[in-house]
Coordinates of C-alpha atoms and ligand atoms in Angstrom, one line a residue:
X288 CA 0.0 0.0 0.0
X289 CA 1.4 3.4 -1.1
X290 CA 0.6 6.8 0.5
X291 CA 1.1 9.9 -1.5
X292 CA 1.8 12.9 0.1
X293 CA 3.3 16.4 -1.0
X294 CA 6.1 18.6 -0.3
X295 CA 7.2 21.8 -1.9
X296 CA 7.3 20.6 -5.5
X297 CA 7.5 16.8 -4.9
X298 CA 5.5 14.0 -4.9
X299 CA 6.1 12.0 -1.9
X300 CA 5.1 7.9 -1.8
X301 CA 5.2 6.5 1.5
X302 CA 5.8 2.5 0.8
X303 CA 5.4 -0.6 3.0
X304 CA 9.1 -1.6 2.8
X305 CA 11.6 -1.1 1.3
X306 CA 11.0 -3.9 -1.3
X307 CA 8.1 -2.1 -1.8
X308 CA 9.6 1.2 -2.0
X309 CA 12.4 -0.4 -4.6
X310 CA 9.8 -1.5 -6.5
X311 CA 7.8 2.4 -6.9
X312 CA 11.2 3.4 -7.6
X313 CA 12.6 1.6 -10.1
X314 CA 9.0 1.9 -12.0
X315 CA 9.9 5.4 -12.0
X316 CA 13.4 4.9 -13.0
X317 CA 11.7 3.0 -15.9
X318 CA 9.2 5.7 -16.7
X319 CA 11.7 8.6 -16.7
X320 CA 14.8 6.5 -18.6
X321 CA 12.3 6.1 -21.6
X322 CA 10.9 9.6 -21.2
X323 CA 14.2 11.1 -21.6
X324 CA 15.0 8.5 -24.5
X325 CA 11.5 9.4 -26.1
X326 CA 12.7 12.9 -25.4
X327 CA 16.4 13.2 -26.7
X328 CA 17.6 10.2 -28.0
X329 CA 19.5 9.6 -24.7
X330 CA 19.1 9.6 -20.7
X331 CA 21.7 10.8 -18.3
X332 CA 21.5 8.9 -15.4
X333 CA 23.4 9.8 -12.2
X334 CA 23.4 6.8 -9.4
X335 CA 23.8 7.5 -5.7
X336 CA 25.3 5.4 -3.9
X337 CA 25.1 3.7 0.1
X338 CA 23.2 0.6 0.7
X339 CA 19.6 2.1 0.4
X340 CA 19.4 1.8 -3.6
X341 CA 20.7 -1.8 -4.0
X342 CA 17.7 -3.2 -4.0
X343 CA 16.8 -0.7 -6.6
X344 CA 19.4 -1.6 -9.0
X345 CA 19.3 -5.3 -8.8
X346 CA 15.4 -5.0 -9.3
X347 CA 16.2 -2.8 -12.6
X348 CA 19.2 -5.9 -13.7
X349 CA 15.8 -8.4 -13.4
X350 CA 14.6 -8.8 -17.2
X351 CA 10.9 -7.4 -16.0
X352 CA 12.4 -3.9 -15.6
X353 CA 15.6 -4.5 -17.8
X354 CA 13.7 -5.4 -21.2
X355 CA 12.0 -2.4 -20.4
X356 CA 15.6 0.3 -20.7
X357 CA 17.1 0.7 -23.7
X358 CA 20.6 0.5 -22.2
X359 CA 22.4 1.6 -25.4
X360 CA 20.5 5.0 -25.1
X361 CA 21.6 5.2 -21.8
X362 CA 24.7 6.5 -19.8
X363 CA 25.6 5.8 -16.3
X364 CA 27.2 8.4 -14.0
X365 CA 28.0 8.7 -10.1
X366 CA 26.2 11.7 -7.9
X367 CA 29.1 11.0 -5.2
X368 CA 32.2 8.7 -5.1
X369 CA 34.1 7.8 -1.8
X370 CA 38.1 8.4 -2.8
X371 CA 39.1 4.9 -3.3
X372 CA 40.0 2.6 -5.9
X373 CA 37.1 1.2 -7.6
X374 CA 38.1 -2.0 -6.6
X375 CA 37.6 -1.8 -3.2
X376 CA 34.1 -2.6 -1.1
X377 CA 33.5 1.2 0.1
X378 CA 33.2 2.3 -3.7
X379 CA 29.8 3.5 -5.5
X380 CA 31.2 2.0 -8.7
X381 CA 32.4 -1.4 -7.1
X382 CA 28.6 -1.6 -5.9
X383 CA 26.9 -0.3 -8.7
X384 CA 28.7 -2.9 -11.0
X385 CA 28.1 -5.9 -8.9
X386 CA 24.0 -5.4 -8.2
X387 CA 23.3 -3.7 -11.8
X388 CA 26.0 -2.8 -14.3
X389 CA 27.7 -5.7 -15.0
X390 CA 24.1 -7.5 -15.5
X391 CA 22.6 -5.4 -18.0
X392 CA 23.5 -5.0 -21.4
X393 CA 24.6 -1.4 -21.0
X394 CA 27.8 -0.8 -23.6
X395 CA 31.1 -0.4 -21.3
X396 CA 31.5 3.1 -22.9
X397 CA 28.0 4.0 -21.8
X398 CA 29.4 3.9 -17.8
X399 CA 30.8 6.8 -16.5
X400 CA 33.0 5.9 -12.7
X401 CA 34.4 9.5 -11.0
X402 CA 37.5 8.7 -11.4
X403 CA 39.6 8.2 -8.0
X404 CA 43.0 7.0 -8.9
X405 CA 45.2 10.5 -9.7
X406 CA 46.3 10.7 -6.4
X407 CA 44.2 14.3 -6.1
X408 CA 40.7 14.2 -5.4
X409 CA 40.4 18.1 -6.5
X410 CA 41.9 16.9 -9.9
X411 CA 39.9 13.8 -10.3
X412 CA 36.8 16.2 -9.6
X413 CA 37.8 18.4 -12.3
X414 CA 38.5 15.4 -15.0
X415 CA 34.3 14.3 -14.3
X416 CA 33.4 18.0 -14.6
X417 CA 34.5 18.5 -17.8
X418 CA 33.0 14.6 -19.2
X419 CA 29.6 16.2 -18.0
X420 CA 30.1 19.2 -19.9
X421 CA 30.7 17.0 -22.9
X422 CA 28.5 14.4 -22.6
X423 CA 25.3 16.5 -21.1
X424 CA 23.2 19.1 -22.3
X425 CA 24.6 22.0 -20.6
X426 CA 22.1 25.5 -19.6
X427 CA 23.5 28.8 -17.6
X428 CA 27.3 26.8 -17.3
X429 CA 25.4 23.6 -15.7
X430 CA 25.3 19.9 -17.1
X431 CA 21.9 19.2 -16.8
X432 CA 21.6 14.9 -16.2
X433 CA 17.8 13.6 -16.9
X434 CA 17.5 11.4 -13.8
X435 CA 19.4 11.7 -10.6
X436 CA 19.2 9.4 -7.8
X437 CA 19.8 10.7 -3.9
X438 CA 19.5 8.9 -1.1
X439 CA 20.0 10.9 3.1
X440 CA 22.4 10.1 5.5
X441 CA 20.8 10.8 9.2
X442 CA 22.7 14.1 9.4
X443 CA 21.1 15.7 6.2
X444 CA 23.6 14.8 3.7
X445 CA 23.1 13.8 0.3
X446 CA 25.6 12.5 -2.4
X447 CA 28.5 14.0 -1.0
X448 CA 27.3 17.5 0.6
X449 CA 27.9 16.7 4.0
X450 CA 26.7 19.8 6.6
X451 CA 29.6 22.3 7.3
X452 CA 31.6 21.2 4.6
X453 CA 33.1 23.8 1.7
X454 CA 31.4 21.9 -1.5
X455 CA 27.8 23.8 -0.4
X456 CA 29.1 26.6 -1.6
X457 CA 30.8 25.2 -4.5
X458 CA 28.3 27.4 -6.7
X459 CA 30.7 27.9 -9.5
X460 CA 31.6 24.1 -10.2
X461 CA 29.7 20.8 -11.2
X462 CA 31.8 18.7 -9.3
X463 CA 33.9 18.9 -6.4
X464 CA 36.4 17.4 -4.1
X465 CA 35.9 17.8 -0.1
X466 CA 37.5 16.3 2.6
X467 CA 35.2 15.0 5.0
X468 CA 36.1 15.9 8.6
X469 CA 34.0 13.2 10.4
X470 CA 35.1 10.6 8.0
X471 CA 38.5 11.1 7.3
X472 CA 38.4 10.7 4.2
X473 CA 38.2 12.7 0.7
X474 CA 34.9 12.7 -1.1
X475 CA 33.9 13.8 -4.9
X476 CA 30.3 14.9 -5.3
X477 CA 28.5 16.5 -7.8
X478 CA 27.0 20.0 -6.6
X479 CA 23.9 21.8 -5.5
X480 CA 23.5 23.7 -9.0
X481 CA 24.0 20.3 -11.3
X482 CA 21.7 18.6 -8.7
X483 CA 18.9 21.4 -8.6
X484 CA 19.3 21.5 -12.4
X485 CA 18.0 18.1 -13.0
X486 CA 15.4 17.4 -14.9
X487 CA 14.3 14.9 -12.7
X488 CA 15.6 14.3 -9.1
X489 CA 14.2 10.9 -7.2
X490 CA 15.5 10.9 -3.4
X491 CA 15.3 7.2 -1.9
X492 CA 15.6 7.2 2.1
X493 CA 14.9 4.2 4.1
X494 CA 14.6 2.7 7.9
X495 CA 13.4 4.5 11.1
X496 CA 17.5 5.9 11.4
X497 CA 16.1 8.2 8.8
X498 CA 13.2 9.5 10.5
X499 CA 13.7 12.1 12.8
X500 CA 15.9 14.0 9.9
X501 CA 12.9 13.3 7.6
X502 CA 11.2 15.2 10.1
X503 CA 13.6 18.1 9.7
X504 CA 13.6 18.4 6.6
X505 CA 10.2 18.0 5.7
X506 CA 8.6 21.0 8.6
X507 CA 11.8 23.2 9.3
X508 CA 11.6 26.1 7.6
X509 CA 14.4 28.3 9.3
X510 CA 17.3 29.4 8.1
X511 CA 19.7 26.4 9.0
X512 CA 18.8 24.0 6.6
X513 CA 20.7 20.6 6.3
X514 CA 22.5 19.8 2.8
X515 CA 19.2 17.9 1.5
X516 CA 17.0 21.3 2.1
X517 CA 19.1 22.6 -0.4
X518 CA 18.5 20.5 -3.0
X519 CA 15.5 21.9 -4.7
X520 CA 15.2 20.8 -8.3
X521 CA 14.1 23.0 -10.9
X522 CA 11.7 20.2 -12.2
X523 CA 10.6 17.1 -11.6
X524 CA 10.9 15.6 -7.8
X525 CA 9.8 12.7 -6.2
X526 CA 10.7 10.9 -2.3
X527 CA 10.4 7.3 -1.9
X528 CA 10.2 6.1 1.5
X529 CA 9.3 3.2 3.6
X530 CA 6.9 3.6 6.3
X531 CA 10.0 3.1 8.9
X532 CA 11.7 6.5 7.1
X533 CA 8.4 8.1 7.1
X534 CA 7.0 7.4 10.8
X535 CA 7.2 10.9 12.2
X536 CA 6.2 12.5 9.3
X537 CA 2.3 13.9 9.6
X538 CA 0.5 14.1 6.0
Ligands
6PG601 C1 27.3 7.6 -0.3 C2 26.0 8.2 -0.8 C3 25.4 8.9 0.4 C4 24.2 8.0 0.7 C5 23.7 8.4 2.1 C6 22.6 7.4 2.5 O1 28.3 7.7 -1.0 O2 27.3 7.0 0.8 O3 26.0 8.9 -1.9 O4 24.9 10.2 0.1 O5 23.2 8.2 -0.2 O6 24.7 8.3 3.0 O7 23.2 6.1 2.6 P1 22.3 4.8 2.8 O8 21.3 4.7 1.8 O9 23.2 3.7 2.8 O10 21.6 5.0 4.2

C-alpha cells in the first residue's frame, strides 16, 4: 500500500518496505529513462550510492524492468564517489557494478565511474566536470543529467554535501572534491547547481534511522537548513520512502 503525500514541489510515496519502496522506484526509473530516451535520444542517469538503492538496482538488472531500458540509449554516471580505488568494497562503482552494471546490457562506454585513482581528489573532480560538460546538455554553465538518484544520511547529507563542509558553496563548479572531517576521508560529489538543475531528481531514504531528519527536513523552515534542504530541483521531484523512514512524518 502506497501513500502519496506532497512537499514543496514533490511528490512523496510512503511505501510498506523497502521492497516495496524499490519496486515504486525503479517503475519510475523505468518511466523517466524512456521519457528522456523518447525525449532526446539519450538519458543521463546519475546513481547515488550507500546501501539504500541496491535493491533498486538489482530489481532494474531483473529482465521485468531490464527489457523495459534501452541501455544503449543510456549513460551511467556517479552523484558522489568515496576516494578509493574502484576496486575496493567502500566504492559507488564497485557496488553499482556488482547489483546492476555488469548485469545489464549497457555498452562499457556508456558507464561513467568519478575517477579516483590520480592521487588528487580536486583533480579527479575536475576530470568528471569536464565529461559532463561533454557528454550532457549544458544550460547557464550547468550539465543538466535527466535522472538523478539521492539517497539521506541521518545528518542531512546527500551525495556528498555533507553539513559544514566547503562543497555547499561550491556554486561555480559541477563537481567537487571535499575532505570530510568526520570521515576522514576525501569525497567527490556533484553540486547543488548540477543537482537542482536536474530534470528529474528521485530521493530514496529508508529505515526508522532516517526519521527524525525526515522530520527536519520535511517542517523546518528556518534558516539552517541541512544539505538535502538545499537540494531543490528546478523540475521534476519525487521521495520514496518506507513507512519506517516516514513514521514521524504527519501528512
Ligand atoms: C554515499 C552516498 C550517500 C548516501 C547516504 C545514505 O556515497 O554514501 O552517496 O549520500 O546516499 O549516506 O546512505 P544509505 O542509503 O546507505 O543510508
Amino acid at each position: 500500500m502506497t501513500k502519496t503525500l506532497h512537499y514543496r514541489n514533490c511528490q512523496v510515496q510512503v511505501c510498506a518496505d523497502l521492497p516495496h519502496l524499490s519496486t515504486a522506484a525503479a517503475q519510475q526509473c523505468v518511466r523517466q529513462i524512456s521519457a528522456a530516451i523518447e525525449a532526446r535520444g539519450v538519458c543521463h542517469l546519475a546513481l547515488a550510492g550507500g546501501s539504500t538503492p541496491k535493491a533498486l538496482y538489482a530489481l532494474l538488472a531483473e529482465p521485468a524492468y531490464a527489457q523495459q531500458i534501452a541501455w544503449d540509449r543510456l549513460h551511467v554516471y556517479f552523484g558522489d564517489e568515496r576516494y578509493v580505488p574502484h576496486d575496493t568494497p567502500e566504492s559507488n562503482y564497485n557496488m553499482a557494478r556488482a547489483v546492476l552494471l555488469d548485469k545489464v546490457a549497457l555498452p562499457v562506454a556508456n558507464i561513467h565511474p568519478i575517477p579516483t585513482a590520480a592521487g588528487d581528489a580536486r583533480h579527479d573532480a575536475q576530470t568528471y566536470a569536464v565529461l559532463l560538460e561533454r557528454n550532457l546538455p549544458v544550460h547557464n554553465h550547468v550539465p543538466v543529467f535527466d535522472l538523478v538518484l539521492l539517497g539521506m544520511g541521518e545528518d542531512g547529507h546527500t551525495a556528498s554535501l555533507f553539513p559544514d563542509t566547503p562543497v555547499l558553496n561550491a556554486t561555480e563548479q559541477s563537481v567537487a572534491a571535499v575532505y570530510v572531517e568526520k570521515l576522514a576521508s576525501w569525497r567527490i560529489s556533484l553540486t547543488l547547481p548540477v543537482l537542482n538543475a536536474a530534470q528529474c531528481v528521485m530521493f530514496i531514504v529508508s529505515g526508522s534511522s532516517k526519521a527524525s531528519m525526515l522530520r527536519r527536513v520535511f517542517t523546518d523552515t528556518s534558516a539552517q537548513q541541512v544539505p538535502i534542504q538545499r537540494v531543490r530541483p528546478a523540475h521534476a521531484c519525487y521521495w520514496y520512502l518506507d513507512a519506517a523512514a516516514a513514521a514521524e512524518l504527519t501528512p
